[in-house]
XYZ file of C-alpha atoms in Angstrom:
369
model
C 27.601 10.038 49.762
C 26.699 13.165 47.861
C 27.954 11.596 44.669
C 25.932 8.445 45.313
C 22.795 10.496 46.005
C 23.282 12.489 42.831
C 23.750 9.287 40.837
C 20.594 7.800 42.368
C 18.603 10.918 41.510
C 19.863 10.791 37.915
C 18.818 7.146 37.601
C 15.338 7.909 38.987
C 15.003 10.856 36.631
C 16.045 8.677 33.682
C 13.520 5.960 34.557
C 10.801 8.583 34.998
C 11.639 10.022 31.588
C 11.269 6.555 30.013
C 7.844 6.147 31.618
C 6.892 9.615 30.403
C 7.945 8.814 26.836
C 6.084 5.499 26.958
C 2.993 7.230 28.343
C 3.159 9.889 25.626
C 3.460 7.187 22.976
C 0.304 5.517 24.282
C -1.592 8.763 24.623
C -0.561 9.886 21.166
C -1.396 6.597 19.440
C -3.446 7.454 16.328
C -7.221 7.545 16.505
C -7.689 8.439 12.832
C -6.256 6.805 9.733
C -5.942 8.674 6.457
C -6.024 6.061 3.712
C -5.848 8.531 0.828
C -6.560 12.168 0.041
C -10.310 11.975 0.611
C -10.616 8.811 2.713
C -10.171 8.943 6.487
C -11.367 6.489 9.107
C -11.914 7.587 12.702
C -11.732 5.138 15.601
C -14.925 5.444 17.639
C -15.907 3.834 20.926
C -17.783 0.678 19.915
C -20.590 1.523 22.348
C -20.922 5.050 20.933
C -21.084 4.129 17.257
C -23.807 5.963 15.302
C -25.874 2.861 14.592
C -26.881 2.527 18.233
C -28.781 5.824 17.896
C -31.304 4.140 15.584
C -34.767 4.286 17.227
C -35.064 0.495 16.960
C -31.655 -0.118 18.559
C -31.669 2.134 21.620
C -31.941 -0.864 23.949
C -29.898 -3.181 21.711
C -27.030 -5.057 23.349
C -24.018 -5.461 21.059
C -23.239 -9.033 20.051
C -19.438 -9.201 19.968
C -19.194 -12.383 17.871
C -21.491 -14.947 16.224
C -22.806 -17.626 18.570
C -21.497 -20.258 16.151
C -18.165 -19.660 14.428
C -18.111 -20.438 10.717
C -15.540 -23.043 9.629
C -12.227 -21.702 8.355
C -12.053 -21.648 4.566
C -10.741 -24.799 2.906
C -11.165 -23.352 -0.576
C -9.385 -20.693 -2.510
C -10.583 -17.707 -0.559
C -10.386 -13.954 -0.497
C -6.982 -12.287 -0.646
C -8.083 -8.719 -0.064
C -5.660 -7.017 2.280
C -5.828 -3.507 3.654
C -2.198 -4.013 4.801
C -3.424 -3.192 8.281
C -3.609 0.474 7.400
C -6.313 0.656 10.051
C -5.388 -0.402 13.572
C -7.997 0.923 15.928
C -7.340 0.444 19.650
C -9.249 -2.216 21.544
C -12.758 -1.089 22.348
C -13.054 1.088 19.238
C -14.167 0.506 15.660
C -13.400 2.299 12.351
C -15.974 4.710 10.951
C -15.526 6.358 7.546
C -15.471 10.135 7.807
C -18.164 11.275 5.380
C -19.482 14.491 3.915
C -23.062 15.595 3.301
C -22.388 15.290 -0.433
C -21.242 11.678 -0.048
C -24.303 10.736 2.006
C -26.623 12.548 -0.407
C -25.090 10.829 -3.456
C -25.324 7.404 -1.833
C -28.959 7.900 -0.870
C -29.856 9.126 -4.343
C -28.235 6.098 -5.962
C -29.950 3.738 -3.532
C -33.376 5.314 -3.988
C -33.161 5.548 -7.775
C -31.409 2.398 -8.818
C -30.490 -0.355 -6.402
C -32.626 -3.460 -6.345
C -30.455 -6.590 -6.177
C -33.469 -8.899 -6.350
C -34.561 -7.851 -9.828
C -33.696 -5.684 -12.796
C -36.803 -3.569 -12.415
C -34.857 -0.333 -12.037
C -34.357 1.563 -15.307
C -30.886 0.999 -16.701
C -30.061 -1.896 -14.344
C -28.666 -5.062 -15.926
C -27.797 -8.294 -14.166
C -25.995 -11.605 -14.722
C -26.141 -14.174 -11.959
C -27.965 -17.027 -10.226
C -30.792 -17.121 -7.729
C -32.745 -19.651 -5.661
C -36.279 -18.894 -4.503
C -38.165 -22.150 -3.992
C -36.481 -23.923 -1.071
C -36.464 -21.362 1.714
C -36.275 -20.165 4.298
C -32.568 -19.586 3.805
C -30.274 -18.501 6.619
C -27.158 -17.551 4.708
C -25.269 -17.249 1.441
C -21.593 -17.086 0.602
C -19.376 -16.849 -2.446
C -15.808 -16.162 -3.528
C -15.492 -13.601 -6.304
C -12.782 -11.836 -8.223
C -12.399 -8.060 -8.280
C -11.224 -5.942 -11.212
C -10.526 -2.325 -12.027
C -12.933 -0.999 -14.679
C -13.554 2.208 -16.570
C -16.868 3.417 -15.148
C -18.297 6.881 -15.793
C -19.426 9.163 -12.976
C -23.095 8.516 -13.738
C -22.665 4.724 -13.940
C -21.959 1.901 -11.485
C -20.672 -1.672 -11.710
C -20.761 -4.158 -8.860
C -20.826 -7.795 -7.799
C -22.542 -9.136 -4.719
C -24.142 -11.867 -2.692
C -27.625 -11.125 -1.360
C -30.654 -12.555 0.390
C -34.075 -11.399 1.496
C -37.609 -10.814 0.320
C -39.108 -8.315 -2.100
C -38.934 -5.546 0.525
C -36.402 -6.708 3.147
C -32.951 -7.596 1.892
C -29.219 -7.560 2.627
C -26.437 -7.317 0.086
C -22.617 -7.305 0.269
C -19.821 -7.247 -2.281
C -17.689 -4.815 -4.241
C -18.625 -1.748 -6.231
C -17.143 0.851 -8.568
C -19.368 3.897 -8.240
C -17.689 7.264 -8.949
C -20.960 9.098 -8.336
C -20.975 7.940 -4.707
C -17.317 7.495 -3.788
C -15.888 10.223 -6.058
C -13.184 7.916 -7.419
C -12.649 4.942 -9.743
C -11.522 2.564 -7.019
C -13.167 -0.697 -6.041
C -14.951 -0.392 -2.704
C -16.253 -3.215 -0.563
C -19.740 -2.464 0.704
C -22.812 -3.693 2.509
C -26.386 -2.616 1.985
C -29.655 -3.258 3.790
C -33.313 -2.388 3.454
C -35.759 -3.192 6.236
C -38.878 -1.928 7.957
C -40.773 0.808 6.125
C -38.392 0.508 3.178
C -35.581 2.170 5.114
C -31.912 1.271 4.757
C -28.602 2.414 3.311
C -25.041 1.596 2.304
C -22.426 0.793 4.933
C -22.777 3.251 7.841
C -24.322 6.174 5.970
C -27.373 5.780 8.199
C -27.700 4.082 11.612
C -28.255 0.344 11.323
C -25.216 -1.842 10.699
C -23.296 -2.628 13.901
C -19.533 -2.627 13.278
C -17.602 -5.036 15.506
C -14.195 -5.622 13.834
C -11.644 -3.010 14.909
C -9.405 -3.206 11.828
C -11.800 -4.156 9.017
C -14.596 -1.678 8.201
C -17.737 -2.643 6.301
C -16.750 -0.352 3.394
C -13.123 0.009 2.308
C -11.342 1.149 -0.886
C -8.834 -1.046 -2.701
C -5.707 0.305 -4.316
C -6.043 0.621 -8.115
C -4.654 -2.244 -10.209
C -5.970 -4.225 -13.221
C -6.673 -7.249 -10.991
C -7.553 -5.925 -7.556
C -7.895 -9.279 -5.830
C -10.846 -11.206 -4.493
C -13.410 -11.364 -1.732
C -15.094 -14.227 0.024
C -18.075 -12.927 1.941
C -20.612 -14.859 3.963
C -23.919 -13.348 5.097
C -25.459 -15.602 7.747
C -28.187 -15.420 10.350
C -27.209 -16.119 13.943
C -29.322 -19.020 15.121
C -29.538 -17.730 18.708
C -29.960 -13.971 18.251
C -31.492 -13.704 14.770
C -28.953 -11.017 13.778
C -27.520 -11.117 10.262
C -23.707 -11.261 10.284
C -21.221 -10.573 7.518
C -18.017 -12.566 7.767
C -15.013 -12.346 5.476
C -13.278 -15.681 4.877
C -9.579 -15.406 4.058
C -7.424 -18.382 3.141
C -4.788 -19.321 5.725
C -6.002 -16.570 8.048
C -8.691 -16.374 10.735
C -12.176 -15.395 9.601
C -13.082 -11.738 10.142
C -16.535 -11.151 11.627
C -16.966 -7.576 10.402
C -20.308 -6.898 12.084
C -24.011 -7.468 11.674
C -27.409 -6.065 10.794
C -29.561 -6.428 13.938
C -32.790 -8.388 13.618
C -34.721 -5.349 14.879
C -34.148 -3.588 11.547
C -36.325 -6.070 9.652
C -39.939 -7.187 9.770
C -39.755 -10.053 7.256
C -36.413 -11.761 7.946
C -36.821 -13.082 11.481
C -37.381 -16.643 10.213
C -34.949 -16.451 7.314
C -34.970 -15.231 3.716
C -37.222 -16.273 0.854
C -34.490 -15.953 -1.739
C -30.713 -15.977 -2.081
C -28.646 -14.800 -5.019
C -25.189 -14.115 -6.363
C -24.079 -12.124 -9.379
C -22.937 -9.007 -11.136
C -24.959 -5.908 -11.933
C -24.507 -2.535 -13.582
C -26.324 0.773 -13.645
C -26.366 2.598 -16.981
C -26.013 6.337 -17.357
C -29.155 8.387 -18.178
C -27.935 8.524 -21.780
C -28.322 4.731 -21.973
C -24.635 3.802 -22.047
C -23.948 0.766 -19.844
C -20.580 0.170 -18.133
C -18.573 -3.058 -18.225
C -19.430 -5.837 -15.770
C -17.012 -8.278 -14.119
C -13.695 -7.700 -15.869
C -15.332 -6.392 -19.038
C -15.113 -9.697 -20.950
C -17.777 -12.191 -21.956
C -17.343 -15.682 -20.456
C -15.898 -17.888 -23.192
C -15.336 -21.229 -21.476
C -11.936 -20.449 -19.962
C -12.400 -19.901 -16.235
C -9.604 -17.323 -16.055
C -10.633 -15.101 -18.980
C -13.611 -13.472 -17.288
C -14.857 -12.646 -13.808
C -15.878 -15.601 -11.672
C -17.938 -16.545 -8.612
C -16.922 -19.837 -6.984
C -17.815 -21.959 -3.952
C -21.331 -20.515 -3.886
C -23.082 -22.021 -0.889
C -26.280 -21.530 1.088
C -27.439 -22.167 4.649
C -30.716 -24.040 4.326
C -33.769 -24.004 6.612
C -31.905 -26.218 9.112
C -28.702 -24.146 8.989
C -26.987 -26.880 6.965
C -24.468 -25.502 4.472
C -25.001 -26.734 0.903
C -23.951 -25.816 -2.623
C -26.510 -23.467 -4.124
C -27.270 -25.806 -7.004
C -28.425 -28.399 -4.458
C -31.628 -26.348 -4.668
C -33.566 -25.360 -7.809
C -31.558 -22.456 -9.230
C -32.478 -19.827 -11.797
C -29.946 -18.357 -14.215
C -30.415 -14.669 -14.906
C -29.113 -12.601 -17.819
C -31.282 -9.728 -18.987
C -29.087 -8.269 -21.760
C -27.254 -10.944 -23.713
C -25.937 -8.374 -26.205
C -23.792 -6.824 -23.500
C -23.303 -9.422 -20.755
C -23.067 -13.174 -20.390
C -23.251 -16.027 -17.871
C -21.605 -19.444 -18.112
C -22.199 -21.988 -15.339
C -19.363 -24.399 -14.598
C -19.857 -28.059 -15.396
C -19.102 -30.962 -13.101
C -16.583 -33.463 -14.438
C -17.043 -37.096 -13.412
C -14.401 -38.487 -11.038
C -12.881 -35.024 -10.588
C -13.183 -33.250 -7.267
C -13.837 -29.646 -8.196
C -12.199 -27.221 -5.726
C -14.368 -24.435 -7.125
C -17.621 -25.995 -5.953
C -20.648 -24.516 -7.679
C -19.316 -21.681 -9.835
C -19.985 -19.517 -12.854
C -18.247 -16.953 -15.041
C -20.013 -13.740 -15.921
C -19.636 -10.224 -17.309
C -19.273 -8.287 -20.505
C -18.231 -5.004 -22.067
C -21.517 -3.110 -21.806
C -22.170 -0.480 -24.473
C -24.953 1.601 -25.987
C -27.339 -1.172 -27.067
C -27.997 -3.036 -23.805
C -31.647 -2.037 -23.536
C -33.574 -0.397 -20.729
């Protein structure tokens, strides 16, 4: 009997030890993810994320998903993959750990240079397409390739989709900006500007509401000559008026990353006056402009230069159409340094690229102001 009792106690102790180990594993599950030397994401309670401290959002109720799911991608779509380096627990979302220097650099770049709706900023050059005469628009999407480029610390090169007005706008895409991110990597990003001209990149200031637990609004890609591609869709929720950003990935579920609440804007409640897609660069103060796209002029071969494909717009009735269904303007402000070549439709050939164009160029010292 004593031997049986001792055996029973040993079994109970063993089972208790298993529960203790399992409990420790749960309690010690990571809440921070170090992606590289200077890039760490912290998992934060979704209801305690910094954006909810914005004065306009103190009574805001988080929308966990769009009221209407966007169709899964039938086209060649984004293949960006963070290899699930971030796996925040349920109920939390990833927030980039930032420094005062990072925030200061990002604000300075935004205040001095960024205007995706025009090339008014000194040293800004663009190559892309835009539609302004058939609004209001409720969304824009595009698939675009991503490349590693040699960009100086006082320069920037990016590609994006955007929509808005002259003073309220939203932009999303990829960027190489050593002055902000302190590296040469390609970063995905979102940007907004709303009431009183206020706004910022990603989560540098309160505003954007992050919902996805594994896919942050801004994320660095590993260096390689051809980094991959993105397919982003900015779209207004018909029921709430919030502006969502969704990443469409071929053969995988869409990722609803998060949204810019309607409260942030005073001119976008009924949609946007303009939509656009394209590449842009910011020259250094010396006047030297960085490469755009993959650094090559479009020459007629779709694969020799950077490309935007399947560019589509949500019209005033939330119907999704190719952008060239509407009157579309082609924009290139420095033909010496950058180019734009719109794809042509071939009769009796179903084009899987939809409405598309190639763009980019090497930049240089004679691109103009």
